[in-house]
Backbone as a ProteinNet text record, in pm:
[ID]
protein_1_A
[PRIMARY]
LIESLRGSNAAMRISKDQGKVRVGGKSALSKILTNDSPLGGRETDWLVTVLRPEGLLYFVFAAPEQEFAYYQNAFQQILNSVRFSGQ
[TERTIARY]
-183.3	-88.5	-89.9	-86.4	-84.7	-212.7	-325.2	-450.7	-445.7	-385.7	-370.4	-281.2	-170.9	-82.3	-152.9	-239.4	-315.8	-411.1	-445.1	-533.5	-478.5	-347.7	-286.2	-207.1	-209.5	-137.4	-226.1	-331.5	-433.9	-379.2	-269.1	-213.7	-116.4	-96.7	-0.6	-47.9	42.7	12.6	129.2	98.9	203.7	254.4	385	439	514.4	562.7	633.9	630.3	589.8	594.9	726.2	818.3	950.1	956.1	845.8	843.2	915	978.7	1042	1187.1	1226.2	1363.9	1396	1519.3	1558.8	1594.7	1545.6	1578.1	1612.2	1732.1	1771.9	1761.8	1783.2	1774.6	1633.6	1536	1395.2	1337.8	1237.5	1168.7	1087.5	1091.4	1018.9	959.6	863.6	804.6	846.3	867.2	915.8	826.4	787.9	707.3	760.6	758.1	792.4	661.7	646	525.5	561.5	467.1	484.7	380.7	414.8	328.3	358.1	262.9	289.9	375.2	482	568.2	506.8	516.7	468.5	551.8	668.4	755.1	733.2	637.4	610.7	673.3	616.1	666.5	624	694.1	663.6	775.6	740.3	840.6	822.7	930.6	927.6	944.4	859.7	864.2	891.9	988.1	1018.7	963.4	864	799.6	850.1	905.7	953.4	884	818.8	745.4	800.6	810.1	856.8	755.2	702.7	610.1	690.3	668.8	739.9	637.4	681.3	586.7	514.4	581.8	523.1	425.2	424.9	339.8	416.4	359.8	420.1	519.5	642.5	746.2	759.4	760.3	774.9	867.7	928.9	1018.6	962.4	961.7	925.4	1041.3	1108.7	1218.1	1164.6	1179.3	1122.7	1230.4	1221.3	1313.8	1242.6	1285.9	1228.5	1243.2	1141.7	1138.6	1266.4	1313.8	1431.7	1561.4	1560	1681.2	1679.9	1574.4	1560.8	1679.1	1723.8	1836.1	1960.5	1978.5	2093.7	2087.9	1970.2	1952.2	1935.4	1904	1867.9	1978.1	2104.2	2212.9	2215.2	2194.5	2190.6	2072	1956.9	1840.4	1870.2	1935.8	1970.5	2067.7	2161.2	2255.5	2182.5	2082	2002.1	1934.8	1871.7	1807.4	1908.9	2027.3	2131.5	2180.5	2161.9	2209.9	2110.1	1990.8	1886.7	1923.8	1914	1934.3	1819.8	1766.9	1660.3	1720	1667.6	1721.3	1708.6	1806.4	1809.4	1887.7	1947.2	2026.2	2172.3
-4138.4	-4213.2	-4163.5	-4033	-3977.9	-4015.9	-4010	-4050.9	-4197.9	-4280	-4421.7	-4440.1	-4366.4	-4374	-4327.4	-4228.5	-4179.3	-4285.1	-4383.7	-4490.2	-4561.6	-4575.6	-4639.5	-4540.4	-4412.6	-4306.9	-4182.3	-4187.6	-4081.9	-3943.3	-3934.1	-3803.2	-3748.5	-3819.3	-3775.7	-3648.2	-3551.4	-3423	-3381.2	-3310.1	-3252	-3127.3	-3121.1	-3000.4	-2914.4	-2975.8	-2896.4	-2968.1	-2895.2	-2946.8	-2898.3	-2991.3	-2953.5	-2948.2	-2977.1	-2967.2	-3082.5	-3051.9	-3155.1	-3178.9	-3306	-3349.1	-3451.8	-3500.7	-3602.4	-3730.3	-3841.5	-3974.2	-4062.2	-4116.4	-4202.7	-4133.6	-4002	-3925.5	-3891	-3930	-3905.2	-3799.9	-3728.6	-3629.2	-3698.8	-3643.3	-3698.9	-3583.7	-3616.5	-3518	-3549.7	-3444.5	-3459.1	-3381.9	-3449.5	-3385.4	-3428	-3335.7	-3365.6	-3377.1	-3488	-3516	-3525.1	-3499.7	-3523.6	-3625.8	-3699	-3808.4	-3842.1	-3907.2	-3963.6	-4087.8	-4099.7	-4216.6	-4334.1	-4453.8	-4570.8	-4596.8	-4533.7	-4547.8	-4437	-4348.9	-4235.3	-4109.3	-3994.9	-3869.2	-3848.1	-3758	-3724.3	-3771.7	-3798.1	-3833.7	-3746.6	-3733.9	-3666.4	-3773.5	-3768.9	-3863.9	-3786.8	-3833.9	-3773.5	-3866.4	-3820.1	-3897.8	-3849.3	-3942	-3911.6	-4007.9	-3954.6	-4038	-4018.8	-4129.9	-4129.3	-4206.5	-4144.6	-4214.1	-4292.5	-4423.3	-4514.7	-4582.4	-4636.7	-4707.2	-4820.9	-4881.3	-4992.2	-4944.8	-4815.7	-4760.8	-4661.4	-4624.9	-4526.3	-4594	-4546.7	-4592.7	-4485.9	-4528.5	-4427.4	-4475.1	-4377	-4398.3	-4319.5	-4379.5	-4308.1	-4326.1	-4215.9	-4216.6	-4157.4	-4228.9	-4184.2	-4176.3	-4073.1	-4055.7	-3974.5	-3988.9	-3903.6	-3756.3	-3678.1	-3537.6	-3463	-3480.9	-3408.7	-3456.9	-3575.8	-3633.3	-3637.6	-3587.3	-3600.6	-3540.2	-3422.4	-3357	-3445.1	-3519.9	-3609.9	-3721.1	-3770.9	-3882.1	-3837.6	-3712.6	-3666.3	-3690.9	-3675.1	-3699.8	-3846.4	-3938.2	-4080.7	-4110.1	-4049.4	-4067.6	-4018.2	-3901.8	-3846	-3937.6	-3997.1	-4089.7	-4211.6	-4257.8	-4370	-4329.8	-4211.9	-4165.4	-4149.4	-4097.2	-4078.4	-4210.1	-4319.4	-4449.4	-4520.4	-4467.1	-4532.3	-4525.7	-4639.1	-4650.4	-4733.9	-4689	-4763.1	-4841.3	-4961.2	-5044.4	-4969.8	-4993.7	-4925.3	-4796.3	-4764	-4640.9	-4674.5
1581.5	1662.1	1806.6	1824.2	1960.3	2034.1	1966	2030.3	2070.4	1988.1	2020.7	2143.3	2148.9	2265.5	2392.2	2378.1	2494	2548.6	2466.5	2512.1	2634	2641.9	2758.4	2843.3	2803.9	2876.4	2879.7	2958.5	2957	2987.4	3060.6	3097.9	2993.6	2883.2	2781.3	2713.4	2702.8	2640.2	2551.9	2443.2	2359.4	2429.6	2455.6	2518.3	2418.1	2306.7	2206.2	2072.2	1968.8	1832.8	1773.2	1749.1	1699.3	1547.1	1481.1	1336	1268	1156.3	1074.6	1116.1	1110.9	1133.2	1024	1020	923.6	997.2	944.1	997.6	879	877.4	766.5	632.3	631	507.6	465	543.4	511.9	605.6	556.2	637.3	746.3	866.3	980.3	1061.9	1147	1237.5	1379.9	1458.3	1595	1691.4	1799.8	1904.4	2040.5	2133.6	2272.5	2349.8	2420.1	2497.9	2645.1	2731.3	2873.5	2916.8	3021.4	3063.1	3208.2	3274	3405.8	3386.6	3463.2	3452.4	3527.1	3473	3546.7	3672.5	3680.5	3798.2	3899.3	3871.5	3958.5	3901.8	3930.4	3878.1	3733.4	3667.8	3528.7	3438.1	3312	3213.1	3090	3015.2	2886.3	2780.2	2678.2	2567.4	2439.1	2363.6	2234.3	2127.4	2053.4	1948.5	1813.1	1735.3	1600.4	1505.2	1402	1307.2	1166	1093.6	954.9	871.6	767.7	678.9	576.4	576.7	486.7	395.4	281.4	194.2	267.4	366.1	441.7	548.9	578	682.6	767.5	879	968.4	1061.4	1058.5	1150.6	1257.8	1383.5	1488.3	1597.8	1662.1	1774.8	1891.9	2009.2	2131	2228.3	2258.2	2354	2483.9	2593.7	2721.7	2828	2910.8	3022.8	3130.6	3255.6	3360	3320.7	3348.6	3307.7	3344.9	3467.5	3515	3450.7	3388.3	3330.9	3178.2	3116.9	2972	2897	2936.7	2867.7	2870.3	2977.1	2989.6	2884.1	2856.2	2761.9	2617.3	2594.3	2461	2357.8	2394.6	2301.1	2257	2350.2	2315.4	2223.5	2251.5	2165.5	2023.4	2014.7	1883.9	1809.7	1880.6	1817.6	1760.8	1831.4	1780.4	1649.7	1647.6	1524.1	1411.7	1443.9	1342.6	1284.9	1357.9	1311.1	1219	1206.4	1125.7	977.9	912.6	768.4	712.3	600.7	534.5	418.9	393.1	284.8	152	66.9	-61.5	-58.1	58.2	68.2	66.7
[MASK]
+++++++++++++++++++++++++++++++++++++++++++++++++++++++++++++++++++++++++++++++++++++++

C-alpha cells in the first residue's frame, strides 16, 4: 500500500511505525508518514490499515506538519467512531 501511495507522492517516507492499534474492535496497523504537501511545505500523514474479509481498509489522515498535533485528536475520534457490520 505504501509503495502504491508513493506512486503519486514520491517524497513520502515512513517516519514512525506505531505498531498495532484498534479500529472498530479489530486489530490495525498504524504508521506516521511525511510527505511534500501539494499546498507547499511538508505534511504529516497518519496511515491506519485494517485487514477485513473484503480486503484492506485504510485511512490516511493528512495535516500540515506543524499542525498535525492539533488535528490528531479529531483523527482519533474518527477512528473511534468506526463500526463494522455485525458488531
